[in-house]
Structure formats: structure tokens, C-alpha cells
Short mmCIF file of C-alpha atoms (C1' of nucleotides) in Angstrom, two decimals:
data_model
loop_
_atom_site.label_atom_id
_atom_site.label_comp_id
_atom_site.label_asym_id
_atom_site.label_seq_id
_atom_site.Cartn_x
_atom_site.Cartn_y
_atom_site.Cartn_z
CA MET S 1 -7.62 13.74 -13.45
CA ALA S 2 -6.25 17.19 -11.89
CA ASN S 3 -8.75 18.97 -13.09
CA ALA S 4 -11.48 16.83 -13.47
CA MET S 5 -11.99 16.74 -9.48
CA ALA S 6 -15.38 16.90 -7.74
CA ARG S 7 -16.53 20.80 -7.29
CA THR S 8 -16.90 21.18 -3.57
CA ALA S 9 -17.57 24.48 -1.05
CA ALA S 10 -13.99 24.23 -0.80
CA ASP S 11 -13.31 25.58 -4.32
CA THR S 12 -16.26 28.05 -5.26
CA THR S 13 -15.65 31.00 -2.88
CA ASP S 14 -13.76 34.53 -2.93
CA THR S 15 -10.34 33.85 -1.76
CA THR S 16 -9.62 37.53 -0.90
CA SER S 17 -12.63 38.68 1.63
CA PRO S 18 -11.72 37.72 5.22
CA GLN S 19 -14.28 34.87 5.21
CA GLY S 20 -12.18 33.82 2.27
CA ARG S 21 -9.10 33.55 4.36
CA ILE S 22 -10.08 32.03 7.15
CA ARG S 23 -11.55 29.43 4.49
CA ARG S 24 -8.38 28.73 2.68
CA GLU S 25 -6.25 28.36 6.33
CA ASN S 26 -9.16 25.51 7.00
CA VAL S 27 -8.92 23.89 4.01
CA GLU S 28 -5.44 24.01 4.31
CA ARG S 29 -5.60 22.64 7.76
CA ILE S 30 -8.27 19.85 6.84
CA LEU S 31 -6.41 19.00 3.51
CA LYS S 32 -2.89 18.16 6.28
CA ALA S 33 -4.71 16.26 8.19
CA ALA S 34 -6.28 14.31 6.00
CA GLU S 35 -3.12 13.30 4.04
CA ARG S 36 -1.39 11.99 6.90
CA ILE S 37 -4.61 9.92 8.35
CA PHE S 38 -5.08 8.57 4.67
CA ALA S 39 -1.63 7.59 4.56
CA GLU S 40 -1.41 5.80 8.35
CA ALA S 41 -4.66 4.10 7.46
CA GLY S 42 -5.74 3.86 4.33
CA PHE S 43 -9.13 5.03 2.67
CA ALA S 44 -11.45 2.65 4.38
CA GLY S 45 -9.38 2.62 7.79
CA ALA S 46 -9.06 6.42 8.04
CA THR S 47 -12.63 8.02 10.01
CA MET S 48 -13.90 11.57 9.64
CA ALA S 49 -13.48 11.79 13.29
CA ASP S 50 -9.99 10.96 13.27
CA ILE S 51 -9.07 13.59 10.58
CA ALA S 52 -11.32 16.31 12.21
CA GLU S 53 -9.62 15.41 15.60
CA ARG S 54 -6.45 16.43 13.78
CA ALA S 55 -7.13 19.34 12.17
CA GLY S 56 -8.38 20.48 15.90
CA LEU S 57 -11.97 21.09 13.98
CA PRO S 58 -15.48 19.40 14.87
CA LYS S 59 -16.38 17.14 12.61
CA ALA S 60 -19.45 18.74 10.89
CA ASN S 61 -16.53 21.20 9.50
CA LEU S 62 -15.13 18.93 6.93
CA HIS S 63 -18.41 18.05 5.53
CA TYR S 64 -19.03 21.48 5.47
CA TYR S 65 -16.13 22.46 3.20
CA PHE S 66 -15.65 18.94 1.45
CA GLY S 67 -19.29 17.34 1.37
CA THR S 68 -18.25 13.70 1.24
CA LYS S 69 -15.63 11.67 2.12
CA GLU S 70 -14.68 10.26 -0.51
CA ASP S 71 -14.80 14.70 -2.01
CA LEU S 72 -12.16 15.14 0.71
CA TYR S 73 -9.95 11.86 -0.49
CA ARG S 74 -10.11 12.84 -3.84
CA ALA S 75 -8.79 16.85 -2.84
CA VAL S 76 -6.05 15.05 -0.99
CA LEU S 77 -5.31 12.81 -4.39
CA ASP S 78 -5.43 15.75 -6.75
CA ASN S 79 -3.02 18.14 -4.52
CA ILE S 80 -0.64 14.75 -4.58
CA LEU S 81 -0.70 14.26 -8.17
CA ARG S 82 -0.01 17.65 -8.95
CA MET S 83 3.80 17.38 -7.71
CA TRP S 84 4.09 13.60 -8.50
CA LEU S 85 4.77 15.19 -12.13
CA ALA S 86 7.35 17.93 -11.92
CA PRO S 87 10.85 16.96 -11.12
CA ILE S 88 10.78 14.65 -14.36
CA ASP S 89 11.62 17.96 -16.39
CA SER S 90 15.33 17.82 -16.09
CA PHE S 91 14.79 14.71 -18.86
CA THR S 92 15.67 16.64 -21.94
CA PRO S 93 16.96 15.45 -25.07
CA ASP S 94 19.79 18.12 -25.24
CA ALA S 95 20.50 17.55 -21.04
CA ASP S 96 23.69 15.58 -19.93
CA PRO S 97 22.47 12.19 -18.84
CA SER S 98 24.11 12.08 -15.61
CA VAL S 99 22.99 15.46 -14.31
CA ALA S 100 19.23 15.16 -15.23
CA LEU S 101 18.77 11.51 -13.78
CA THR S 102 20.97 12.75 -10.31
CA ALA S 103 18.93 15.83 -10.11
CA TYR S 104 15.75 13.27 -10.66
CA VAL S 105 16.72 10.71 -8.20
CA THR S 106 17.82 13.39 -5.76
CA ALA S 107 14.52 14.85 -6.24
CA LYS S 108 12.25 11.93 -5.74
CA MET S 109 14.11 10.84 -2.74
CA GLU S 110 13.89 14.43 -0.95
CA ALA S 111 9.85 13.77 -1.68
CA SER S 112 10.15 10.41 0.19
CA ARG S 113 11.59 12.14 2.65
CA THR S 114 9.91 15.89 3.34
CA ARG S 115 6.34 14.40 2.17
CA PRO S 116 6.30 10.53 3.16
CA HIS S 117 2.70 10.78 3.82
CA ALA S 118 1.82 11.91 0.07
CA SER S 119 3.57 8.77 -1.33
CA LYS S 120 1.72 6.35 1.18
CA VAL S 121 -1.92 7.80 -0.39
CA PHE S 122 -0.58 7.06 -3.70
CA ALA S 123 0.87 4.01 -2.96
CA ASN S 124 -2.11 3.16 -0.90
CA GLU S 125 -4.19 4.23 -4.30
CA ILE S 126 -2.37 2.38 -6.61
CA LEU S 127 -2.60 -0.47 -4.71
CA HIS S 128 -6.21 -1.10 -4.20
CA GLY S 129 -7.05 -0.61 -7.51
CA GLY S 130 -6.37 2.90 -8.41
CA THR S 131 -9.81 3.95 -9.34
CA GLN S 132 -9.59 7.24 -8.37
CA VAL S 133 -6.73 7.97 -10.24
CA GLU S 134 -7.26 6.06 -13.23
CA ARG S 135 -7.36 8.63 -15.88
CA PHE S 136 -4.48 10.56 -14.38
CA LEU S 137 -2.63 7.14 -14.96
CA ALA S 138 -4.08 6.44 -18.17
CA GLU S 139 -3.38 10.02 -19.72
CA ASP S 140 -1.36 12.30 -17.82
CA LEU S 141 1.29 10.08 -16.81
CA LYS S 142 1.42 7.80 -19.93
CA SER S 143 1.74 11.02 -22.15
CA LEU S 144 4.60 11.96 -19.78
CA VAL S 145 6.56 8.44 -20.04
CA ASP S 146 6.26 7.96 -23.59
CA ALA S 147 7.40 11.56 -23.85
CA LYS S 148 10.44 11.07 -21.22
CA ALA S 149 11.29 7.20 -23.18
CA GLY S 150 11.52 9.13 -26.32
CA VAL S 151 14.46 11.17 -24.92
CA ILE S 152 16.04 8.20 -23.06
CA ASP S 153 15.72 6.11 -26.07
CA GLY S 154 17.52 8.96 -27.60
CA TRP S 155 19.97 9.44 -25.03
CA VAL S 156 20.82 5.60 -25.85
CA ALA S 157 20.62 5.79 -29.44
CA ALA S 158 23.37 8.66 -29.27
CA GLY S 159 25.52 5.87 -27.38
CA ARG S 160 25.33 8.87 -24.03
CA MET S 161 24.34 5.91 -22.08
CA ALA S 162 23.90 2.05 -21.98
CA PRO S 163 20.52 0.53 -23.54
CA VAL S 164 18.08 0.03 -21.53
CA ASP S 165 14.24 -0.47 -21.72
CA ALA S 166 13.44 3.35 -21.08
CA ARG S 167 10.20 2.16 -19.57
CA GLN S 168 11.32 -0.04 -17.33
CA PHE S 169 14.19 2.01 -16.01
CA LEU S 170 11.98 4.71 -14.61
CA PHE S 171 9.69 2.29 -13.27
CA MET S 172 12.61 0.96 -11.45
CA ILE S 173 13.67 4.35 -10.22
CA TRP S 174 9.89 5.09 -8.97
CA ALA S 175 10.20 1.45 -7.26
CA VAL S 176 13.44 2.15 -5.91
CA THR S 177 12.74 6.24 -4.55
CA GLN S 178 9.38 5.56 -3.29
CA HIS S 179 9.89 2.40 -1.47
CA TYR S 180 12.11 4.91 1.14
CA ALA S 181 8.58 6.71 1.95
CA ASP S 182 6.45 3.36 1.62
CA PHE S 183 8.15 0.95 3.20
CA ASP S 184 9.73 3.43 6.07
CA VAL S 185 8.57 0.69 8.81
CA GLN S 186 10.69 -2.26 7.25
CA ILE S 187 13.33 -0.38 6.42
CA ARG S 188 13.77 0.70 10.04
CA LYS S 189 13.32 -2.37 11.28
CA VAL S 190 15.97 -4.02 9.73
CA LEU S 191 18.61 -1.59 10.05
CA GLY S 192 17.52 -1.36 13.88
CA ARG S 193 17.07 2.55 13.82
CA ARG S 194 13.98 4.39 15.60
CA THR S 195 14.10 7.03 12.69
CA LEU S 196 15.30 8.38 9.64
CA THR S 197 17.40 11.33 9.75
CA ARG S 198 18.17 14.18 7.03
CA GLN S 199 21.86 13.02 6.85
CA ASP S 200 20.37 8.93 6.49
CA PHE S 201 18.60 10.05 3.88
CA ALA S 202 21.58 11.52 2.14
CA ALA S 203 23.58 8.59 2.23
CA MET S 204 20.82 6.69 1.08
CA THR S 205 20.40 9.15 -1.77
CA ALA S 206 23.89 8.66 -2.29
CA GLU S 207 23.51 4.81 -2.94
CA VAL S 208 20.73 4.96 -4.85
CA LEU S 209 22.82 7.26 -7.11
CA ARG S 210 25.77 4.86 -7.16
CA LEU S 211 23.33 1.76 -8.19
CA VAL S 212 21.01 3.80 -10.75
CA LEU S 213 24.02 5.33 -12.32
CA ARG S 214 25.80 1.95 -12.46
CA ALA S 215 23.05 0.53 -13.72
CA ALA S 216 22.51 3.35 -16.66
CA GLY S 217 26.59 2.33 -17.36
CA LEU S 218 27.18 6.33 -16.70
CA PRO S 219 29.75 7.63 -13.93
CA GLU S 220 28.73 8.85 -10.95
CA LEU S 221 28.70 13.07 -10.35
CA GLN S 222 30.96 14.22 -7.73
CA ILE S 223 28.67 16.96 -7.11
CA ALA S 224 25.77 15.24 -6.11
CA GLU S 225 26.18 15.60 -2.07
CA PRO S 226 25.45 19.60 -1.64
CA GLN S 227 22.40 18.97 -3.72
CA VAL S 228 20.43 17.19 -0.60
CA SER S 229 21.44 18.93 2.26
CA GLU S 230 19.65 22.79 1.99
CA LEU S 231 16.18 21.72 1.67
CA GLU S 232 13.33 22.20 4.15
CA PRO S 233 12.69 20.14 7.20
CA PRO S 234 10.61 17.59 6.98
CA THR S 235 7.25 18.56 8.21
CA ASP S 236 4.41 17.48 6.19
CA SER S 237 3.24 21.00 5.22
CA VAL S 238 0.88 20.53 2.07
CA PRO S 239 0.80 23.65 -0.71
CA SER S 240 -2.77 25.24 -1.15
CA ILE S 241 -5.26 24.12 -2.86
CA SER S 242 -6.63 27.05 -4.66
CA MET L 1 6.44 -13.92 14.34
CA ALA L 2 5.76 -17.02 12.34
CA ASN L 3 5.39 -19.22 15.24
CA ALA L 4 4.23 -16.29 17.62
CA MET L 5 0.04 -16.06 15.97
CA ALA L 6 -3.11 -16.39 17.66
CA ARG L 7 -3.98 -19.92 18.18
CA THR L 8 -7.49 -20.57 16.16
CA ALA L 9 -10.08 -23.45 15.69
CA ALA L 10 -8.37 -23.76 12.46
CA ASP L 11 -5.09 -25.31 13.82
CA THR L 12 -6.05 -27.07 17.31
CA THR L 13 -7.55 -29.92 15.34
CA ASP L 14 -6.72 -33.52 14.20
CA THR L 15 -6.14 -33.53 10.20
CA THR L 16 -6.66 -37.60 9.27
CA SER L 17 -10.20 -37.68 10.27
CA PRO L 18 -13.09 -37.53 7.76
CA GLN L 19 -14.03 -34.18 9.53
CA GLY L 20 -10.07 -33.12 9.66
CA ARG L 21 -10.20 -33.25 5.10
CA ILE L 22 -13.39 -30.94 5.59
CA ARG L 23 -11.75 -28.55 8.08
CA ARG L 24 -8.67 -28.39 6.21
CA GLU L 25 -10.23 -27.82 2.85
CA ASN L 26 -12.46 -24.86 4.41
CA VAL L 27 -9.81 -23.02 6.00
CA GLU L 28 -8.38 -22.96 2.85
CA ARG L 29 -10.65 -21.94 0.73
CA ILE L 30 -11.12 -18.84 3.34
CA LEU L 31 -7.31 -18.32 3.77
CA LYS L 32 -7.34 -17.82 -0.29
CA ALA L 33 -10.06 -15.87 -0.40
CA ALA L 34 -9.11 -13.48 2.19
CA GLU L 35 -5.41 -12.72 0.62
CA ARG L 36 -7.09 -11.89 -2.01
CA ILE L 37 -10.08 -9.42 -0.69
CA PHE L 38 -7.85 -8.07 1.99
CA ALA L 39 -5.30 -7.30 -0.90
CA GLU L 40 -7.97 -5.92 -3.08
CA ALA L 41 -9.10 -3.70 0.17
CA GLY L 42 -6.85 -3.86 2.57
CA PHE L 43 -7.50 -4.59 6.19
CA ALA L 44 -10.17 -2.09 7.37
CA GLY L 45 -11.50 -2.08 3.36
CA ALA L 46 -12.45 -5.94 3.26
CA THR L 47 -15.44 -7.19 4.86
CA MET L 48 -15.93 -10.63 6.27
CA ALA L 49 -18.96 -10.64 4.21
CA ASP L 50 -17.43 -10.27 1.01
CA ILE L 51 -14.77 -13.01 1.94
CA ALA L 52 -17.44 -14.92 2.90
CA GLU L 53 -18.91 -14.49 -0.07
CA ARG L 54 -15.89 -15.25 -2.37
CA ALA L 55 -14.66 -18.67 -0.38
CA GLY L 56 -18.85 -19.63 -1.12
CA LEU L 57 -19.21 -20.12 2.95
CA PRO L 58 -21.58 -18.46 5.05
CA LYS L 59 -20.57 -15.68 7.03
CA ALA L 60 -20.49 -17.72 10.75
CA ASN L 61 -18.01 -20.40 9.46
CA LEU L 62 -15.46 -17.58 8.96
CA HIS L 63 -16.18 -16.67 12.78
CA TYR L 64 -16.23 -20.62 13.54
CA TYR L 65 -12.79 -21.39 11.80
CA PHE L 66 -10.88 -18.05 12.86
CA GLY L 67 -12.71 -16.32 15.55
CA THR L 68 -12.47 -12.90 14.89
CA LYS L 69 -11.01 -10.63 11.35
CA GLU L 70 -8.02 -9.83 12.87
CA ASP L 71 -7.20 -13.28 13.88
CA LEU L 72 -8.15 -14.19 10.15
CA TYR L 73 -5.79 -11.76 8.80
CA ARG L 74 -3.14 -12.82 10.75
CA ALA L 75 -3.24 -16.23 9.40
CA VAL L 76 -3.29 -14.45 6.15
CA LEU L 77 -0.34 -12.62 7.21
CA ASP L 78 1.33 -15.79 8.67
CA ASN L 79 1.06 -17.96 5.29
CA ILE L 80 3.16 -15.11 3.93
CA LEU L 81 5.60 -14.35 6.06
CA ARG L 82 6.67 -17.79 5.94
CA MET L 83 7.32 -17.45 2.06
CA TRP L 84 9.02 -13.99 2.18
CA LEU L 85 12.37 -15.24 3.17
CA ALA L 86 13.02 -18.79 1.22
CA PRO L 87 14.52 -17.64 -1.77
CA ILE L 88 17.52 -16.03 -0.66
CA ASP L 89 18.91 -19.26 0.45
CA SER L 90 20.87 -18.71 -2.93
CA PHE L 91 22.99 -16.25 -1.16
CA THR L 92 26.29 -18.07 0.11
CA PRO L 93 29.52 -16.64 0.78
CA ASP L 94 30.79 -19.85 -2.21
CA ALA L 95 27.94 -18.89 -4.67
CA ASP L 96 29.00 -16.98 -7.65
CA PRO L 97 27.66 -13.49 -7.40
CA SER L 98 25.49 -13.57 -11.02
CA VAL L 99 24.06 -16.75 -10.51
CA ALA L 100 23.09 -16.34 -6.65
CA LEU L 101 21.61 -12.30 -7.99
CA THR L 102 20.18 -13.96 -11.28
CA ALA L 103 17.95 -16.79 -8.98
CA TYR L 104 17.09 -14.32 -6.47
CA VAL L 105 15.54 -11.80 -8.68
CA THR L 106 14.48 -14.35 -11.46
CA ALA L 107 12.07 -16.13 -7.88
CA LYS L 108 11.26 -12.39 -6.83
CA MET L 109 9.55 -11.82 -10.11
CA GLU L 110 8.01 -14.91 -9.94
CA ALA L 111 6.61 -14.40 -6.31
CA SER L 112 5.17 -11.28 -8.08
CA ARG L 113 3.36 -13.16 -10.94
CA THR L 114 1.95 -16.01 -9.27
CA ARG L 115 0.78 -14.18 -5.74
CA PRO L 116 0.66 -10.52 -6.61
CA HIS L 117 -2.04 -10.72 -4.06
CA ALA L 118 0.17 -11.84 -1.38
CA SER L 119 2.65 -9.09 -1.83
CA LYS L 120 -0.49 -6.55 -2.15
CA VAL L 121 -1.08 -7.68 1.44
CA PHE L 122 2.45 -7.45 2.74
CA ALA L 123 2.87 -4.39 1.01
CA ASN L 124 -0.38 -2.66 2.53
CA GLU L 125 0.42 -3.62 6.40
CA ILE L 126 4.19 -2.42 5.95
CA LEU L 127 2.24 1.06 4.20
CA HIS L 128 0.18 1.48 7.18
CA GLY L 129 2.75 0.70 10.02
CA GLY L 130 3.21 -3.09 10.38
CA THR L 131 1.89 -3.42 13.83
CA GLN L 132 0.86 -7.02 12.99
CA VAL L 133 4.45 -8.20 11.66
CA GLU L 134 6.36 -6.06 13.90
CA ARG L 135 8.69 -9.06 15.34
CA PHE L 136 9.05 -10.32 11.84
CA LEU L 137 10.83 -7.17 11.00
CA ALA L 138 13.02 -6.80 13.74
CA GLU L 139 13.93 -10.64 14.24
CA ASP L 140 13.51 -12.94 11.31
CA LEU L 141 13.87 -10.47 8.45
CA LYS L 142 16.66 -8.31 10.25
CA SER L 143 18.81 -11.33 11.52
CA LEU L 144 18.45 -12.59 7.41
CA VAL L 145 19.34 -9.54 5.99
CA ASP L 146 22.55 -9.30 8.38
CA ALA L 147 23.49 -12.53 7.39
CA LYS L 148 23.27 -12.17 3.87
CA ALA L 149 25.06 -8.39 3.99
CA GLY L 150 27.39 -10.20 5.58
CA VAL L 151 27.79 -12.38 2.43
CA ILE L 152 27.60 -9.65 0.05
CA ASP L 153 29.95 -7.82 2.24
CA GLY L 154 32.52 -10.90 1.21
CA TRP L 155 31.33 -10.77 -2.50
CA VAL L 156 32.84 -7.03 -2.83
CA ALA L 157 35.87 -7.24 -0.44
CA ALA L 158 36.73 -10.76 -2.81
CA GLY L 159 36.41 -7.86 -5.39
CA ARG L 160 34.00 -10.23 -6.91
CA MET L 161 31.05 -7.74 -7.69
CA ALA L 162 31.39 -4.03 -7.51
CA PRO L 163 31.24 -1.66 -4.18
CA VAL L 164 27.73 -1.65 -2.79
CA ASP L 165 25.92 -1.02 0.47
CA ALA L 166 24.52 -4.62 0.66
CA ARG L 167 21.23 -3.57 2.97
CA GLN L 168 20.61 -0.85 0.44
CA PHE L 169 20.99 -3.17 -2.47
CA LEU L 170 18.93 -5.52 -0.93
CA PHE L 171 16.39 -2.87 -0.84
CA MET L 172 16.80 -1.62 -4.16
CA ILE L 173 15.96 -5.79 -5.29
CA TRP L 174 12.99 -6.04 -3.41
CA ALA L 175 11.70 -2.65 -4.34
CA VAL L 176 11.99 -3.09 -8.06
CA THR L 177 10.60 -6.96 -7.95
CA GLN L 178 7.46 -6.34 -5.74
CA HIS L 179 7.07 -3.15 -7.74
CA TYR L 180 5.36 -5.22 -10.67
CA ALA L 181 2.91 -6.95 -8.21
CA ASP L 182 2.22 -3.89 -6.06
CA PHE L 183 1.71 -1.17 -8.70
CA ASP L 184 0.58 -3.67 -11.47
CA VAL L 185 -2.08 -1.25 -12.06
CA GLN L 186 0.26 2.15 -12.34
CA ILE L 187 2.13 -0.34 -14.98
CA ARG L 188 -0.31 -1.33 -17.29
CA LYS L 189 -2.30 1.73 -17.67
CA VAL L 190 1.52 3.43 -18.18
CA LEU L 191 2.42 0.46 -20.58
CA GLY L 192 -1.13 0.80 -22.02
CA ARG L 193 -1.94 -3.02 -21.27
CA ARG L 194 -4.99 -4.63 -19.84
CA THR L 195 -3.17 -7.73 -18.43
CA LEU L 196 0.67 -8.52 -18.04
CA THR L 197 1.33 -11.93 -19.54
CA ARG L 198 3.68 -14.58 -18.70
CA GLN L 199 5.89 -13.21 -21.89
CA ASP L 200 5.31 -9.63 -20.50
CA PHE L 201 7.23 -11.07 -17.06
CA ALA L 202 9.45 -12.86 -18.79
CA ALA L 203 10.65 -9.88 -20.35
CA MET L 204 10.07 -7.51 -16.95
CA THR L 205 12.47 -10.32 -15.85
CA ALA L 206 14.96 -9.86 -17.79
CA GLU L 207 14.84 -5.95 -18.32
CA VAL L 208 15.22 -5.84 -14.51
CA LEU L 209 18.10 -8.58 -14.00
CA ARG L 210 20.35 -6.25 -16.62
CA LEU L 211 19.54 -3.21 -14.37
CA VAL L 212 20.34 -5.28 -11.02
CA LEU L 213 23.68 -7.24 -12.46
CA ARG L 214 24.71 -3.97 -14.11
CA ALA L 215 24.45 -1.81 -11.05
CA ALA L 216 26.28 -5.16 -9.07
CA GLY L 217 28.82 -4.43 -11.67
CA LEU L 218 28.05 -7.92 -12.95
CA PRO L 219 28.25 -9.77 -16.53
CA GLU L 220 24.90 -10.86 -17.40
CA LEU L 221 24.37 -14.70 -17.31
CA GLN L 222 22.93 -16.01 -21.13
CA ILE L 223 20.81 -18.56 -18.96
CA ALA L 224 18.23 -16.17 -17.36
CA GLU L 225 15.63 -16.80 -19.48
CA PRO L 226 14.66 -20.53 -19.45
CA GLN L 227 14.26 -19.94 -15.77
CA VAL L 228 11.42 -17.93 -15.90
CA SER L 229 9.40 -20.39 -18.82
CA GLU L 230 8.32 -23.29 -16.98
CA LEU L 231 6.65 -22.14 -14.00
CA GLU L 232 2.95 -22.37 -12.78
CA PRO L 233 -0.11 -20.63 -13.76
CA PRO L 234 -0.96 -17.29 -12.82
CA THR L 235 -3.62 -18.59 -10.32
CA ASP L 236 -3.99 -17.48 -6.07
CA SER L 237 -3.37 -20.83 -4.95
CA VAL L 238 -2.70 -20.79 -1.02
CA PRO L 239 -0.64 -23.48 0.49
CA SER L 240 -2.62 -25.41 3.12
CA ILE L 241 -1.93 -23.51 7.34
CA SER L 242 -1.52 -26.78 8.60
"C1'" DG R 1 -20.45 30.35 9.07
"C1'" DT R 2 -19.83 26.24 13.03
"C1'" DC R 3 -21.22 23.36 15.65
"C1'" DT R 4 -24.19 19.90 18.77
"C1'" DA R 5 -27.01 15.84 18.70
"C1'" DT R 6 -29.26 12.36 16.01
"C1'" DA R 7 -30.52 9.51 12.40
"C1'" DG R 8 -29.32 5.80 9.99
"C1'" DA R 9 -26.40 2.64 6.94
"C1'" DG R 10 -22.87 -1.30 7.11
"C1'" DA R 11 -20.31 -4.42 9.70
"C1'" DG R 12 -18.49 -7.81 12.82
"C1'" DA R 13 -20.04 -10.79 16.14
"C1'" DT R 14 -23.01 -14.47 18.13
"C1'" DA R 15 -27.13 -16.90 19.73
"C1'" DG R 16 -29.67 -20.58 18.76
"C1'" DA R 17 -32.45 -23.89 15.36
"C1'" DC R 18 -31.21 -27.84 12.80
"C1'" DG W 1 -20.49 -28.92 12.58
"C1'" DT W 2 -23.80 -25.76 9.90
"C1'" DC W 3 -26.08 -21.78 8.88
"C1'" DT W 4 -29.97 -17.77 9.95
"C1'" DA W 5 -31.37 -14.60 12.37
"C1'" DT W 6 -30.09 -10.71 14.90
"C1'" DC W 7 -27.85 -7.91 18.31
"C1'" DT W 8 -24.56 -3.62 19.01
"C1'" DC W 9 -21.47 -0.91 17.83
"C1'" DT W 10 -18.98 2.47 14.80
"C1'" DC W 11 -19.05 5.53 11.10
"C1'" DT W 12 -21.11 8.63 7.81
"C1'" DA W 13 -23.76 12.14 6.79
"C1'" DT W 14 -27.31 16.00 7.71
"C1'" DA W 15 -31.01 18.48 10.94
"C1'" DG W 16 -31.46 22.13 13.20
"C1'" DA W 17 -29.81 26.05 17.30
"C1'" DC W 18 -26.66 29.83 17.37
#
DNA sequence: GTCTATAGAGAGATAGAC
DNA sequence: GTCTATCTCTCTATAGAC
């Protein structure tokens, strides 16, 4: 999927020339604006005019760089999918299950805090049928889950954690961690808070870790908290597409 | 919120006369069709023409019964919110925590199986800001969570379950159980299944129960499975609005 | 390469016949 | 009460000036 996206003007040009620099900056501004607008309104609810305004560019430029609205949406999704798979690398046969799970849950909670729009765009895509990410789900993600489920099964077989259905255990981790980005409105209203601060996220991460580790029959690590504290601020910066 | 919805032609007329019967049937067909279309496409992506076609009625009838698209959407949401709060009634100070949690998780998983469209409409609404359910979240749901968190705190204080942050424990249950409705596409693709059967849901419910009860430091009940087996089929029937 | 002005399609809503 | 035909507005996309 990550390599099967539509070819557009945005990725066919030399990036070392001066023109390439402006292009790269504009593309990045558009992608950042688009991620936000698509997160807030969904694909159908987002308008090219809204995205253009947020990016501070004329509407026609979006079509110049990305062709159609759907092409732009796919480029945004592509950015998101690329980072979606990474943090689970900590799951290896020789790793300590407590350490690996702590690292993974912490990374997922950090993603919910620092890139909430990305999580929402993905959630919205899945919620409405996931037609744009079908291959990603059935190939890339399935392969990864199959592999990591094997690792977890090995941990269970070795008596290093309580018996779990490995795939459902992963679903649980995804559901719980992404919930803090996707359902933030509900969480804030129920807790009576206007915003969720970095401190709130540190506390929520600690509690999620406690519940997940207990569900896995593992002791809680005492070093969990420091890992959350020194990361970048909650902006919505998007990595370059090129 | 449930009582603060827009008044429309749909709820101002006598329901005992012959006309009232036709009206009630049409309203129900429209609501059922609308729940499905709004779930599949979101508010912005859904069209009145799609809903009308699915309901087997001319487009103009939808406007006759519900006024605007937004009024119809609110009526659909109202139906959903009404059932959203009910199953947590099993949480009472004197209840056995294992029994109460088992009943609640089972009911939530059943809701994901039998009313997936309702779950998706609600998820979509929250995902995009929840402007139509603000009061529901900040008043009805917050009150309920405050009350039930008190019950859980009592169970913890009495040493009847492991220490948890009660509100976050509830968030975890919501996240995990609703995930099976909202992210069904992802789950099916990753598991390599075309559909999730009643048997699949029974197995998934058992595993979710195992994880949740373990996270709460509670023993698993042996009577869990039978509770899942004899419920209505996975249609998308919607209760009458009147 | 950039932007204004506009064409063209699609959607919500309604008038008015039945 | 019901439904066809249509009005009007919004949004995507592009033509063409600069």
C-alpha cells in the first residue's frame, strides 16, 4: 500500500533545485493542513477550500500539486500508514515481555498525544469501510500481526506471560491507546476537562500500562514514567512525503 | 440530550389512528435506513437520496417526516443514545464485581454484534467533534460515569478487586468492546475472515472477558459463555422512536 | 509555477400536482 | 398524505491570464 499510491506532481520532481525546495515546503504545508481537516470532518466533510485556507494557499494550488481531492487524501493516508507499523518492532522473541509491552504501549500513547489527527483520519477511514487501505490491512498489517502473534505465542509457551489470544491482545492495545486520540472529546467531557495536558497523558499512560500488564499477567515496571516525559510537543507536524 | 432533540412531524401525531400506523412504519423504515447509511458514510458522506433508496421511499418523504437532513441525523443519534446508557446498570455497590463486569462486557459485545451501525454512527459523531451530543456527554454520561466510578472505587476500597482508576477502567471497556464494531473491517482483514460470525463473537467475548477480569484482578466466571449464545440475530433493527 | 474566474456536477430542499 | 419535477447552492475541478 505504502508504495502503491497514485503518482502525482508532488513526487515526480527533483528536490535539490530551488524550485524543489518551494515545492517541498508547499507539499508539506498542504499535507499538514489536509491531515487536520480530514481528521476534523472526514473525507466527505472536508472541502478543498478549507484545506487551502488552512494551508494559506489558493485552492488551485492543491489541485496543481495533488490532482484530485482523493489523491490528496491518499497521500495523507500514506504518510500515516508509514508510521503506523513502526513501534511494534520492540516485540522480538528474546525481548522481555514487560519491557516490550511497556515500550509499545508508551509509543502508542505518545502517538495519540502528538499525532491525534493522524489517528482520527485512520479511524475514520476504517469506520467507513477502509476501501483506500484494503491492501495495507490484508497484506502489510496482516503479515506484521501474524509475525508478532508468533512472538507473543512464544512468550506464552515459555511461561513468560499469562495465556492470551495474541491477536486479540494486540487489538486490545490498539483499541485502548487509540481511544485516547479518537474519542478525546468524550474523554474530556466525561472528565470535565477542557484539554488533556502532557501530565494527563503521562497519568493515563501509566494507568493503561498497569491494566495491560496486569491483563498479560506481568509485573509493572518501575521505569515506565520517565519514558513519557521528554518528547516533542503536541503539534501536528507531518513528516515530508519525499 | 435525549429529551432536547428537535421536534419534527415524526413525533407530533396520534399513533393510534390508521394514518398513525403508516406513519410509524415509515418513520421506522427511514430511521433504520438512515442509521445504516450514516454509519457507512458519516453525516457529510450520506445523501438523502441514498437513505431514501434504502428505505424504499421517495426522497421528498424523508423531508416530509423529518424536515432536514440534520433533523433526521439527530433522530438517529437520539435512538442510539437512549440505549447507550442502559447496560451499566449492573454496577451496584452490593453486586459481585466479577458478575457485574461479566454482564456489562457481554452486553457491550452483544451491542457491537447486533447494532454495529449504531456504534459506528456514535463513533463517527465523537470523532468529528461531537457537537450534536455535547450535552449528552457533559451531563448524562458524565453523571453516570461519576456514579459508577464511585461504585468501582467502593469495590476497590473493600479489597474486592485490584486497584484501578475507575474512569479509565471504564474507558478501557468501552474502547475494547466498541472496537469490534467500529474497526470490524480491520479485524476481519487481519484475521483473514470475510465475516465475523456469532461463534466468532462468542470466542472474542470470552477472550475480552478474560483480559478485562485479569486487568481487574478478578477470577474468570465459568458461566460466561452461555450468556452470549441465545440472543437475537445480527440484523440492524431499530426500535421505534415513538 | 501561480492564481482568478468559472464551468459543471451533485446534493438538499420544496412547489405543486395528484 | 404522497411523489415528481425543479430550484438553488455548494463544491470539485479546470481554463486561461499573468
